[in-house]
Amino acid sequence: MAGKLIIVPTPIGNLGDMTLRSLEALRAADTVCAEDTRVTGKLLAHFDIRKPLERLDEAMIGAKAASVMERVAAGEVVAYCSDAGMPGVSDPGLRLVAAAHEAGVPAEVLPGASAAACAYVASGTVCPRFYFGGFFPRKTGEQRAVLEDLRGLDAALVFYESPNRLVAALAAIAEVLPWREVAVCRELTKLHEEVARGTAAELRALFEARAEEPGGIRGEIALVIDAPNAQEAAADADVAAASAEARAAELAEEGLRTKQIAKQLAAEFGIARNDAYDLAMAAAR
C-alpha cells in the first residue's frame, strides 16, 4: 500500500459504533498516532489490534507534523485517532490534515460518529441548518459576545461544554437568548444518555439543583440552541420599536424637521418609510 494519512473516527461512547472501515484502516496501518495513547490503546486492545502507537496531541502536532508527513511521503501508512468521535472536530486532527495538504501527501478521511451531529438530531429541532461553534467560551463576556454575534443566524447553534461550566453557560444563554428552546445532550450513546429540553432558564434551574446533589453533573455535554422563533422576533420588534421611538424624540429635541427625522430613523433602524414618518410625527408634537 502506498503511503497515506488516514483519519480514523472512533466511537463517542458505545464501542458498537466502531465502523468496519475504521477497523480495516487500523489493521492496515503501519503506525497509529493518537491524541491520547492510553485511550486509543484500550480501543485497539478491545478489537485485538496490535500496532505501534505514538502520542500526537495538540502540543506535539506543531513540532511533529512535518516529520509525520515525511514518513507518509516515504510510503508509511499512518492512522490518526482522537479520543472520541471524528478527528478534526474540536481536536488537533484538523491541523494534521492541513499539514498533509500542505505537504502534498494523500489524506483519507473516514466517516464516523460525531457528537455535534448526533446532538443536533437528538435535540428535536426542525431547523434544517446548524452551526457548530466548538467548545463554548469560558468567560462570561466572551459567551455573551458569541451569542450576540450568532443570534441573527437562521440555524441551530451547537456547542460542546464541560459539566463544571454547564450552569454558567445556560445562564448566559438565558440572558441573551431567553426565548430559544435549548437541548442539553449528555453522555450521548452511553449507558446514562440524557437529552433535556426547555428554555435556558428552565434547564439552568434543573442542572443547578442537580449540581448540589451527590455526584453532581457528569459526562460529556453538547448544547443545542434552537434557531430564532416567532416569539423572539416579536420581542426584538418591540425592542426595536421602543428604540426608534426614543431616537425620534432625541432628533426632535435637536430641532430636526419631521421629514429629516423619518429619513434618519429609516436609515438607522431599517424600518418602513411610513412607520418612520409616523414616529417622526408623534415625536414632533
XYZ file of N, CA and C in Angstrom:
855
model
N 0.848 -1.195 0.000
C 0.000 0.000 0.000
C 0.880 1.239 0.000
N 0.536 2.221 -0.859
C 1.282 3.472 -0.887
C 1.044 4.227 0.405
N 2.006 5.090 0.753
C 1.880 5.839 1.990
C 0.705 6.807 1.965
N 0.064 6.975 3.112
C -1.006 7.964 3.242
C -1.342 8.161 4.710
N -2.004 9.290 4.966
C -2.552 9.574 6.287
C -4.022 9.181 6.267
N -4.445 8.439 7.293
C -5.853 8.047 7.388
C -6.428 8.610 8.682
N -7.465 9.434 8.551
C -8.148 9.990 9.720
C -9.239 8.997 10.104
N -9.089 8.402 11.293
C -9.954 7.296 11.709
C -10.901 7.741 12.834
N -12.196 7.785 12.581
C -13.150 8.133 13.639
C -13.314 6.986 14.621
N -13.567 7.324 15.857
C -13.780 6.319 16.905
C -15.116 6.603 17.597
N -15.668 5.641 18.312
C -16.957 5.857 18.974
C -16.906 6.995 19.980
N -18.040 7.680 20.161
C -18.114 8.740 21.166
C -18.548 8.185 22.524
N -18.764 6.883 22.580
C -19.145 6.277 23.856
C -19.384 4.787 23.729
N -20.191 4.400 22.772
C -20.554 2.995 22.585
C -19.613 2.343 21.574
N -18.869 1.334 22.008
C -17.900 0.679 21.120
C -18.560 0.005 19.924
N -19.873 -0.244 20.015
C -20.582 -0.835 18.891
C -20.680 0.089 17.699
N -20.335 1.386 17.894
C -20.384 2.347 16.792
C -19.083 2.396 15.998
N -18.122 1.556 16.331
C -16.885 1.485 15.552
C -17.210 0.897 14.187
N -16.810 1.588 13.112
C -17.172 1.124 11.772
C -16.195 0.062 11.266
N -16.653 -0.738 10.321
C -15.804 -1.758 9.717
C -14.626 -1.127 8.978
N -14.874 -0.005 8.311
C -13.788 0.659 7.583
C -12.719 1.173 8.540
N -13.141 1.675 9.698
C -12.162 2.156 10.671
C -11.304 1.012 11.196
N -11.924 -0.132 11.447
C -11.167 -1.297 11.907
C -10.190 -1.775 10.837
N -10.644 -1.794 9.593
C -9.767 -2.196 8.486
C -8.581 -1.248 8.368
N -8.840 0.060 8.520
C -7.770 1.047 8.405
C -6.734 0.878 9.509
N -7.199 0.639 10.722
C -6.260 0.456 11.834
C -5.430 -0.810 11.653
N -6.047 -1.849 11.133
C -5.302 -3.097 10.911
C -4.288 -2.958 9.775
N -4.592 -2.093 8.808
C -3.702 -1.939 7.658
C -2.594 -0.922 7.906
N -2.741 -0.091 8.930
C -1.771 0.981 9.180
C -0.435 0.428 9.664
N 0.619 1.142 9.317
C 1.937 0.815 9.848
C 2.098 1.368 11.260
N 1.512 2.545 11.482
C 1.593 3.212 12.783
C 0.255 3.866 13.087
N -0.116 3.859 14.361
C -1.317 4.570 14.801
C -0.878 5.725 15.691
N -1.201 6.936 15.275
C -0.943 8.122 16.090
C -2.238 8.482 16.811
N -2.122 8.948 18.043
C -3.320 9.181 18.843
C -3.190 10.427 19.692
N -4.327 11.065 19.919
C -4.375 12.217 20.816
C -3.976 11.787 22.225
N -4.424 10.606 22.631
C -4.055 10.040 23.932
C -3.848 8.537 23.736
N -2.616 8.084 23.863
C -2.312 6.673 23.604
C -3.003 5.733 24.592
N -3.314 6.230 25.802
C -3.998 5.378 26.768
C -5.422 5.070 26.308
N -6.108 6.095 25.805
C -7.485 5.918 25.323
C -7.509 5.045 24.081
N -6.659 5.374 23.102
C -6.645 4.604 21.856
C -6.089 3.212 22.091
N -5.152 3.090 23.036
C -4.606 1.766 23.352
C -5.684 0.818 23.835
N -6.607 1.304 24.665
C -7.718 0.469 25.135
C -8.629 0.071 23.976
N -8.839 1.006 23.044
C -9.679 0.719 21.884
C -9.049 -0.379 21.019
N -7.757 -0.252 20.759
C -7.065 -1.259 19.953
C -7.086 -2.618 20.647
N -6.877 -2.612 21.957
C -6.877 -3.874 22.691
C -8.251 -4.542 22.638
N -9.306 -3.752 22.709
C -10.669 -4.293 22.660
C -10.914 -5.039 21.357
N -10.362 -4.504 20.265
C -10.570 -5.128 18.958
C -9.380 -6.003 18.538
N -8.492 -6.280 19.507
C -7.348 -7.161 19.283
C -6.497 -6.697 18.102
N -6.194 -5.403 18.076
C -5.342 -4.822 17.033
C -4.027 -4.424 17.685
N -2.937 -4.955 17.149
C -1.613 -4.669 17.709
C -0.802 -3.867 16.690
N -0.581 -2.609 17.015
C 0.162 -1.715 16.136
C 1.041 -0.782 16.970
N 2.153 -0.310 16.391
C 2.929 0.716 17.090
C 2.056 1.940 17.336
N 2.096 2.458 18.559
C 1.208 3.544 18.951
C 2.045 4.747 19.388
N 1.774 5.917 18.782
C 2.523 7.140 19.092
C 1.572 8.240 19.546
N 1.976 8.969 20.563
C 1.174 10.099 21.030
C 1.371 11.289 20.094
N 0.282 11.930 19.708
C 0.346 13.105 18.845
C -0.813 14.024 19.238
N -0.597 14.783 20.315
C -1.655 15.634 20.830
C -1.479 17.075 20.363
N -2.299 17.975 20.876
C -2.287 19.377 20.459
C -0.916 20.002 20.624
N -0.246 19.696 21.718
C 1.057 20.297 21.996
C 2.158 19.757 21.082
N 1.947 18.586 20.497
C 3.003 17.942 19.713
C 2.834 18.072 18.201
N 1.617 18.309 17.745
C 1.384 18.299 16.302
C 2.200 19.358 15.577
N 2.284 20.565 16.150
C 3.047 21.622 15.505
C 4.491 21.231 15.259
N 5.086 20.519 16.216
C 6.502 20.140 16.108
C 6.708 18.880 15.286
N 5.724 17.982 15.283
C 5.935 16.674 14.667
C 5.219 16.455 13.331
N 4.308 17.353 12.975
C 3.510 17.135 11.765
C 4.384 16.969 10.525
N 5.404 17.808 10.392
C 6.266 17.744 9.206
C 6.968 16.396 9.106
N 7.466 15.881 10.231
C 8.173 14.593 10.192
C 7.212 13.445 9.893
N 5.976 13.549 10.393
C 4.972 12.523 10.088
C 4.674 12.520 8.588
N 4.561 13.704 7.984
C 4.298 13.783 6.553
C 5.474 13.249 5.724
N 6.679 13.422 6.232
C 7.852 12.853 5.555
C 7.777 11.334 5.554
N 7.321 10.771 6.648
C 7.174 9.312 6.730
C 6.091 8.809 5.784
N 4.998 9.579 5.689
C 3.928 9.212 4.755
C 4.441 9.288 3.321
N 5.179 10.339 3.012
C 5.729 10.500 1.659
C 6.686 9.359 1.312
N 7.331 8.801 2.337
C 8.271 7.695 2.131
C 7.568 6.346 2.020
N 6.240 6.337 2.185
C 5.499 5.095 1.991
C 4.816 4.539 3.225
N 4.915 5.241 4.362
C 4.292 4.732 5.587
C 2.801 5.086 5.625
N 1.995 4.152 6.103
C 0.562 4.395 6.298
C 0.355 4.745 7.769
N -0.071 5.986 8.010
C -0.238 6.479 9.371
C -1.733 6.722 9.621
N -2.271 6.061 10.628
C -3.662 6.283 11.030
C -3.660 7.220 12.228
N -4.626 8.134 12.257
C -4.723 9.064 13.395
C -6.092 8.944 14.051
N -6.098 8.811 15.385
C -7.337 8.727 16.159
C -7.344 9.818 17.229
N -8.487 10.447 17.411
C -8.653 11.338 18.560
C -9.231 10.505 19.697
N -9.488 11.135 20.834
C -10.000 10.387 21.982
C -11.371 9.774 21.689
N -12.205 10.520 20.949
C -13.548 10.037 20.622
C -14.100 10.844 19.457
N -14.854 10.179 18.603
C -15.508 10.868 17.506
C -14.604 11.127 16.309
N -14.988 12.145 15.534
C -14.266 12.478 14.305
C -13.041 13.323 14.599
N -11.849 12.846 14.296
C -10.653 13.685 14.459
C -10.788 14.944 13.605
N -10.423 16.061 14.183
C -10.534 17.322 13.459
C -11.716 18.149 13.898
N -12.690 17.540 14.574
C -13.843 18.294 15.080
C -13.534 18.681 16.527
N -13.058 19.914 16.700
C -12.643 20.416 18.021
C -11.527 19.577 18.634
N -10.600 19.136 17.815
C -9.399 18.490 18.335
C -8.275 18.681 17.320
N -7.042 18.325 17.672
C -5.897 18.672 16.830
C -5.810 17.959 15.486
N -6.690 17.004 15.219
C -6.632 16.296 13.944
C -6.756 17.203 12.735
N -7.448 18.332 12.907
C -7.635 19.270 11.801
C -6.297 19.800 11.309
N -5.398 20.061 12.236
C -4.074 20.577 11.865
C -3.254 19.521 11.137
N -3.480 18.266 11.459
C -2.751 17.191 10.795
C -3.195 17.065 9.335
N -4.486 17.192 9.088
C -4.989 17.152 7.712
C -4.434 18.331 6.917
N -4.403 19.513 7.547
C -3.854 20.692 6.876
C -2.387 20.475 6.516
N -1.648 19.833 7.415
C -0.230 19.561 7.146
C -0.068 18.596 5.985
N -0.971 17.620 5.877
C -0.919 16.671 4.760
C -1.176 17.377 3.433
N -2.164 18.269 3.408
C -2.441 19.013 2.179
C -1.257 19.892 1.796
N -0.654 20.518 2.796
C 0.484 21.394 2.527
C 1.679 20.599 2.001
N 1.858 19.392 2.524
C 2.984 18.556 2.091
C 2.692 17.826 0.788
N 1.445 17.841 0.371
C 1.092 17.162 -0.874
C 1.053 15.654 -0.760
N 0.750 15.139 0.432
C 0.658 13.685 0.612
C -0.812 13.295 0.744
N -1.163 12.060 0.389
C -2.573 11.647 0.447
C -3.117 11.636 1.876
N -4.362 12.137 2.015
C -5.056 12.107 3.300
C -6.459 11.584 3.064
N -6.773 10.465 3.699
C -8.102 9.862 3.565
C -8.859 10.042 4.873
N -10.062 10.591 4.779
C -10.884 10.821 5.961
C -12.059 9.850 5.947
N -12.140 8.999 6.963
C -13.238 8.040 7.061
C -14.401 8.671 7.824
N -15.636 8.384 7.440
C -16.789 8.928 8.161
C -17.049 8.142 9.438
N -17.640 8.817 10.424
C -17.928 8.109 11.665
C -18.693 8.969 12.652
N -18.717 8.532 13.888
C -19.510 9.184 14.934
C -19.037 10.605 15.199
N -20.001 11.491 15.428
C -19.709 12.875 15.787
C -20.752 13.335 16.793
N -20.311 13.793 17.955
C -21.244 14.243 18.981
C -22.049 15.440 18.517
N -21.447 16.313 17.705
C -22.152 17.505 17.232
C -23.352 17.130 16.376
N -23.139 16.235 15.405
C -24.232 15.813 14.529
C -25.282 15.022 15.300
N -24.832 14.171 16.200
C -25.751 13.360 16.997
C -26.630 14.247 17.884
N -26.031 15.257 18.511
C -26.777 16.161 19.375
C -27.765 16.997 18.573
N -27.353 17.458 17.405
C -28.238 18.260 16.546
C -29.521 17.501 16.227
N -29.392 16.233 15.885
C -30.572 15.429 15.574
C -31.365 15.119 16.840
N -30.674 14.767 17.919
C -31.343 14.394 19.171
C -32.085 15.561 19.812
N -31.689 16.792 19.491
C -32.299 17.967 20.108
C -33.765 18.133 19.734
N -34.164 17.590 18.598
C -35.550 17.726 18.165
C -35.825 18.985 17.371
N -34.801 19.756 17.043
C -35.014 20.947 16.232
C -35.518 20.557 14.846
N -36.328 21.428 14.247
C -36.787 21.181 12.870
C -36.058 22.087 11.890
N -35.136 22.896 12.393
C -34.353 23.767 11.509
C -33.393 22.901 10.691
N -33.380 23.054 9.354
C -32.528 22.201 8.514
C -31.071 22.631 8.465
N -30.682 23.592 9.291
C -29.297 24.068 9.284
C -28.772 24.124 10.719
N -27.467 23.868 10.884
C -26.880 24.074 12.201
C -25.481 24.634 12.073
N -25.101 25.399 13.073
C -23.768 25.999 13.165
C -23.052 25.342 14.336
N -21.856 24.827 14.083
C -21.084 24.200 15.149
C -19.998 25.163 15.607
N -20.040 25.521 16.883
C -19.098 26.508 17.411
C -17.987 25.946 18.267
N -17.804 24.616 18.244
C -16.754 24.029 19.073
C -17.103 24.159 20.551
N -16.091 24.349 21.385
C -16.342 24.486 22.819
C -16.847 25.890 23.140
N -17.877 25.965 23.974
C -18.462 27.242 24.370
C -17.416 28.033 25.149
N -17.320 29.359 24.918
C -16.309 30.163 25.625
C -16.438 30.038 27.141
N -15.331 30.220 27.827
C -15.330 30.082 29.288
C -15.719 31.373 30.001
N -15.291 32.521 29.468
C -15.524 33.795 30.142
C -16.900 34.351 29.796
N -17.532 34.974 30.790
C -18.892 35.481 30.625
C -18.998 36.474 29.478
N -18.066 37.413 29.401
C -18.098 38.408 28.333
C -17.989 37.786 26.958
N -17.121 36.791 26.821
C -16.955 36.114 25.539
C -18.188 35.303 25.182
N -18.822 34.705 26.195
C -20.051 33.941 25.953
C -21.133 34.840 25.373
N -21.335 35.983 26.006
C -22.359 36.908 25.538
C -22.039 37.430 24.140
N -20.768 37.732 23.893
C -20.370 38.260 22.587
C -20.631 37.248 21.477
N -20.307 35.984 21.729
C -20.537 34.932 20.732
C -22.026 34.774 20.456
N -22.831 34.759 21.503
C -24.273 34.588 21.334
C -24.895 35.784 20.610
N -24.432 36.979 20.914
C -24.940 38.168 20.226
C -24.578 38.125 18.753
N -23.357 37.699 18.449
C -22.909 37.618 17.057
C -23.732 36.608 16.258
N -24.172 35.534 16.930
C -24.845 34.443 16.233
C -26.370 34.503 16.315
N -26.919 35.431 17.074
C -28.361 35.425 17.325
C -29.188 35.634 16.061
N -28.645 36.317 15.058
C -29.387 36.540 13.818
C -29.253 35.415 12.815
N -28.438 34.408 13.126
C -28.220 33.297 12.205
C -29.420 32.360 12.206
N -29.973 32.097 11.034
C -31.143 31.218 10.931
C -30.687 29.766 10.930
N -30.238 29.316 12.086
C -29.707 27.958 12.232
C -29.685 27.592 13.707
N -29.721 26.289 13.981
C -29.495 25.822 15.349
C -28.008 26.000 15.665
N -27.703 26.291 16.922
C -26.325 26.507 17.351
C -25.884 25.345 18.226
N -24.761 24.730 17.883
C -24.271 23.559 18.618
C -22.910 23.874 19.232
N -22.782 23.608 20.521
C -21.524 23.825 21.237
C -21.240 22.626 22.131
N -19.957 22.370 22.385
C -19.562 21.421 23.418
C -19.371 22.196 24.726
N -19.623 21.530 25.848
C -19.451 22.181 27.144
C -19.035 21.177 28.210
N -18.361 21.691 29.232
C -17.918 20.884 30.365
C -19.028 20.818 31.412
N -19.168 19.697 32.120
C -20.170 19.614 33.196
C -19.991 20.703 34.248
N -18.744 21.061 34.516
C -18.461 22.063 35.553
C -18.884 23.472 35.137
N -19.015 23.708 33.843
C -19.364 25.052 33.362
C -20.774 25.113 32.782
N -21.517 24.016 32.851
C -22.825 23.952 32.204
C -23.799 24.994 32.756
N -23.890 25.112 34.068
C -24.852 26.047 34.670
C -24.542 27.480 34.245
N -23.270 27.858 34.257
C -22.883 29.210 33.839
C -23.199 29.446 32.370
N -22.998 28.422 31.529
C -23.304 28.548 30.105
C -24.799 28.765 29.897
N -25.610 28.010 30.614
C -27.066 28.154 30.497
C -27.522 29.520 30.990
N -26.843 30.067 31.990
C -27.183 31.405 32.480
C -26.930 32.453 31.400
N -25.818 32.316 30.677
C -25.507 33.265 29.601
C -26.520 33.156 28.466
N -26.887 31.930 28.123
C -27.870 31.724 27.066
C -29.229 32.295 27.472
N -29.604 32.096 28.726
C -30.879 32.617 29.220
C -30.921 34.138 29.151
N -29.780 34.763 29.346
C -29.715 36.223 29.319
C -29.809 36.771 27.897
N -29.088 36.164 26.977
C -29.020 36.694 25.614
C -30.137 36.161 24.720
N -30.485 34.884 24.898
C -31.483 34.243 24.034
C -32.589 33.601 24.882
N -33.344 34.408 25.624
C -34.311 33.854 26.581
C -35.470 33.105 25.945
N -35.773 33.375 24.668
C -36.931 32.755 24.029
C -36.594 31.424 23.371
N -35.327 31.111 23.233
C -34.925 29.925 22.474
C -35.152 28.630 23.252
N -35.511 27.574 22.522
C -35.500 26.226 23.086
C -34.051 25.719 23.073
N -33.670 25.040 24.124
C -32.306 24.529 24.257
C -32.370 23.050 24.605
N -31.400 22.299 24.109
C -31.273 20.886 24.477
C -29.890 20.659 25.085
N -29.861 20.056 26.250
C -28.605 19.623 26.861
C -28.483 18.128 26.588
N -27.548 17.772 25.730
C -27.349 16.369 25.332
C -26.123 15.839 26.079
N -26.355 14.934 26.984
C -25.295 14.467 27.896
C -25.060 12.968 27.722
N -23.777 12.595 27.665
C -23.397 11.186 27.576
C -24.056 10.473 26.386
N -24.045 11.112 25.228
C -24.663 10.516 24.042
C -24.046 9.161 23.724
N -24.888 8.209 23.392
C -24.577 6.812 23.021
C -24.144 5.967 24.222
N -24.044 6.559 25.390
C -23.576 5.814 26.562
C -24.756 5.326 27.401
N -24.449 4.590 28.445
C -25.470 3.966 29.281
C -26.423 4.992 29.887
N -25.889 6.122 30.342
C -26.709 7.128 31.014
C -27.009 8.315 30.096
N -27.230 8.054 28.841
C -27.553 9.111 27.875
C -28.769 9.909 28.334
N -28.688 11.230 28.143
C -29.791 12.109 28.550
C -29.904 13.264 27.573
N -31.129 13.588 27.170
C -31.404 14.778 26.369
C -32.488 15.562 27.104
N -32.095 16.674 27.716
C -33.027 17.525 28.464
C -33.353 18.746 27.624
N -34.641 19.062 27.478
C -35.073 20.172 26.629
C -35.848 21.195 27.437
N -35.795 22.437 26.994
C -36.533 23.520 27.638
C -35.878 24.839 27.320
N -36.347 25.921 27.931
C -35.643 27.187 27.783
C -34.351 27.112 28.596
N -33.439 28.019 28.320
C -32.175 28.012 29.056
C -32.410 28.254 30.544
N -33.392 29.091 30.871
C -33.690 29.357 32.280
C -34.212 28.100 32.977
N -35.076 27.357 32.302
C -35.607 26.119 32.882
C -34.496 25.091 33.088
N -33.640 24.969 32.094
C -32.554 23.994 32.194
C -31.515 24.415 33.224
N -31.309 25.711 33.341
C -30.373 26.185 34.364
C -30.866 25.778 35.748
N -32.149 25.969 36.012
C -32.711 25.588 37.315
C -32.563 24.090 37.552
N -32.810 23.300 36.491
C -32.711 21.848 36.600
C -31.296 21.412 36.967
N -30.319 21.925 36.218
C -28.943 21.455 36.430
C -28.270 22.150 37.610
N -28.754 23.318 37.992
C -28.239 23.960 39.203
C -28.600 23.112 40.419
N -29.834 22.578 40.419
C -30.248 21.697 41.513
C -29.466 20.391 41.486
N -29.231 19.876 40.301
C -28.501 18.614 40.197
C -27.052 18.773 40.650
N -26.480 19.947 40.411
C -25.091 20.186 40.806
C -24.919 20.087 42.315
N -26.002 20.298 43.055
C -25.944 20.224 44.519
C -26.141 18.802 45.036
N -26.545 17.899 44.147
C -26.784 16.517 44.554
C -25.477 15.730 44.608
N -25.443 14.609 45.330
C -24.237 13.763 45.339
C -23.884 13.327 43.915
N -22.646 13.482 43.548
C -22.221 13.130 42.200
C -22.277 14.279 41.236
N -23.141 15.258 41.497
C -23.227 16.448 40.659
C -23.578 16.146 39.212
N -23.037 16.961 38.312
C -23.272 16.800 36.871
C -22.053 16.116 36.276
N -22.275 15.052 35.550
C -21.155 14.300 34.973
C -21.347 14.090 33.480
N -20.248 13.706 32.830
C -20.319 13.287 31.438
C -19.998 14.381 30.436
N -19.877 13.961 29.188
C -19.614 14.885 28.099
C -20.932 15.490 27.624
N -20.894 16.778 27.307
C -22.128 17.509 27.027
C -22.040 18.273 25.715
N -23.129 18.234 24.966
C -23.293 19.077 23.785
C -24.555 19.906 23.990
N -24.444 21.203 23.755
C -25.574 22.114 23.862
C -26.109 22.421 22.471
N -27.428 22.367 22.308
C -28.052 22.740 21.040
C -29.064 23.847 21.327
N -28.825 25.011 20.747
C -29.721 26.154 20.898
C -30.523 26.277 19.607
N -31.837 26.206 19.709
C -32.666 26.197 18.505
C -32.574 27.523 17.761
N -33.018 27.514 16.521
C -32.997 28.694 15.663
C -33.983 29.747 16.167
N -33.873 30.995 15.699
C -34.813 32.042 16.112
C -36.260 31.624 15.855
N -37.166 32.058 16.744
C -38.575 31.717 16.600
C -39.437 32.979 16.569
N -40.745 32.800 16.364
C -41.656 33.927 16.230
C -41.715 34.758 17.507
N -41.653 34.107 18.647
C -41.708 34.808 19.925
C -40.519 35.746 20.076
N -39.351 35.266 19.668
C -38.148 36.091 19.741
C -38.230 37.253 18.761
N -38.736 36.985 17.553
C -38.871 38.036 16.548
C -39.799 39.143 17.035
N -40.909 38.749 17.688
C -41.851 39.734 18.211
C -41.205 40.568 19.316
N -40.453 39.918 20.194
C -39.781 40.631 21.281
C -38.742 41.597 20.730
N -37.985 41.156 19.719
C -36.983 42.018 19.094
C -37.642 43.208 18.414
N -38.801 42.966 17.796
C -39.521 44.054 17.127
C -39.978 45.095 18.137
N -40.438 44.636 19.311
C -40.871 45.563 20.358
C -39.701 46.413 20.852
N -38.553 45.771 21.027
C -37.360 46.492 21.479
C -36.936 47.514 20.429
N -36.955 47.097 19.151
C -36.563 47.999 18.068
C -37.511 49.193 17.977
N -38.808 48.919 18.156
C -39.796 49.994 18.091
C -39.576 51.005 19.207
N -39.303 50.499 20.415
C -39.055 51.394 21.550
C -37.789 52.214 21.330
N -36.765 51.584 20.767
C -35.512 52.290 20.492
C -35.716 53.364 19.433
N -36.481 53.037 18.403
C -36.753 54.001 17.338
C -37.560 55.181 17.864
N -38.511 54.891 18.746
C -39.338 55.959 19.324
C -38.481 56.907 20.166
N -37.568 56.317 20.956
C -36.685 57.136 21.785
C -35.749 57.973 20.910
N -35.269 57.378 19.833
C -34.378 58.106 18.918
C -35.113 59.242 18.216
N -36.365 59.016 17.879
C -37.166 60.060 17.243
C -37.315 61.260 18.171
N -37.524 60.978 19.445
C -37.656 62.061 20.425
C -36.349 62.849 20.531
N -35.199 62.141 20.508
C -33.898 62.813 20.568
C -33.705 63.743 19.379
N -34.041 63.249 18.190
C -33.857 64.033 16.975
C -34.784 65.246 16.958
N -35.996 65.069 17.498
C -36.935 66.188 17.556
C -36.399 67.277 18.486
N -35.792 66.864 19.607
C -35.223 67.825 20.540
C -34.049 68.575 19.920
N -33.354 67.925 18.981
C -32.239 68.572 18.297
C -32.701 69.574 17.250
N -33.998 69.584 16.998
C -34.543 70.563 16.068
C -34.713 70.087 14.636
N -34.550 68.788 14.396
C -34.726 68.288 13.031
C -36.203 68.328 12.644
N -36.438 68.520 11.362
C -37.798 68.545 10.853
C -38.317 67.116 10.715
N -39.654 67.004 10.569
C -40.300 65.687 10.530
C -39.718 64.796 9.452
N -39.548 65.317 8.242
C -39.023 64.509 7.137
C -37.587 64.070 7.422
N -36.821 64.947 8.036
C -35.428 64.607 8.359
C -35.380 63.493 9.414
N -36.269 63.609 10.393
C -36.321 62.570 11.441
C -36.695 61.223 10.833
N -37.729 61.229 9.973
C -38.175 59.983 9.347
C -37.062 59.354 8.521
N -36.334 60.178 7.787
C -35.244 59.666 6.954
C -34.143 59.052 7.818
N -33.836 59.728 8.925
C -32.798 59.230 9.825
C -33.205 57.916 10.485
N -34.471 57.820 10.900
C -34.961 56.594 11.533
C -34.925 55.416 10.564
N -35.329 55.662 9.327
C -35.311 54.594 8.317
C -33.890 54.099 8.079
N -32.934 55.030 8.084
C -31.531 54.651 7.848
C -30.944 53.900 9.029
N -31.266 54.329 10.261
C -30.661 53.729 11.441
C -31.293 52.400 11.832
N -32.613 52.293 11.654
C -33.328 51.119 12.155
C -33.870 50.220 11.050
N -33.749 50.635 9.803
C -34.222 49.813 8.696
C -35.721 49.607 8.683
N -36.462 50.550 9.260
C -37.915 50.412 9.300
C -38.547 51.040 8.064
N -39.798 50.671 7.790
C -40.504 51.176 6.614
C -40.663 52.684 6.697
N -40.706 53.329 5.519
C -40.797 54.788 5.465
C -42.041 55.306 6.196
N -43.187 54.655 5.974
C -44.430 55.106 6.617
C -44.338 55.009 8.136
N -43.757 53.907 8.625
C -43.611 53.741 10.075
C -42.660 54.801 10.644
N -41.591 55.081 9.916
C -40.639 56.086 10.350
C -41.301 57.473 10.394
N -42.133 57.734 9.415
C -42.805 59.042 9.368
C -43.809 59.166 10.523
N -44.511 58.091 10.838
C -45.471 58.128 11.947
C -44.747 58.420 13.270
N -43.590 57.783 13.468
C -42.805 58.031 14.677
C -42.303 59.468 14.716
N -41.879 59.964 13.568
C -41.382 61.341 13.483
C -42.498 62.348 13.791
N -43.688 62.083 13.282
C -44.840 62.960 13.528
C -45.185 62.961 15.025
N -45.182 61.791 15.637
C -45.515 61.691 17.060
C -44.485 62.428 17.912
N -43.218 62.339 17.527
C -42.156 62.980 18.294
C -42.192 64.494 18.140
N -42.678 64.961 17.003
C -42.704 66.403 16.729
C -43.862 67.120 17.432
N -44.790 66.392 17.961
C -45.960 67.029 18.595
C -45.589 67.658 19.935
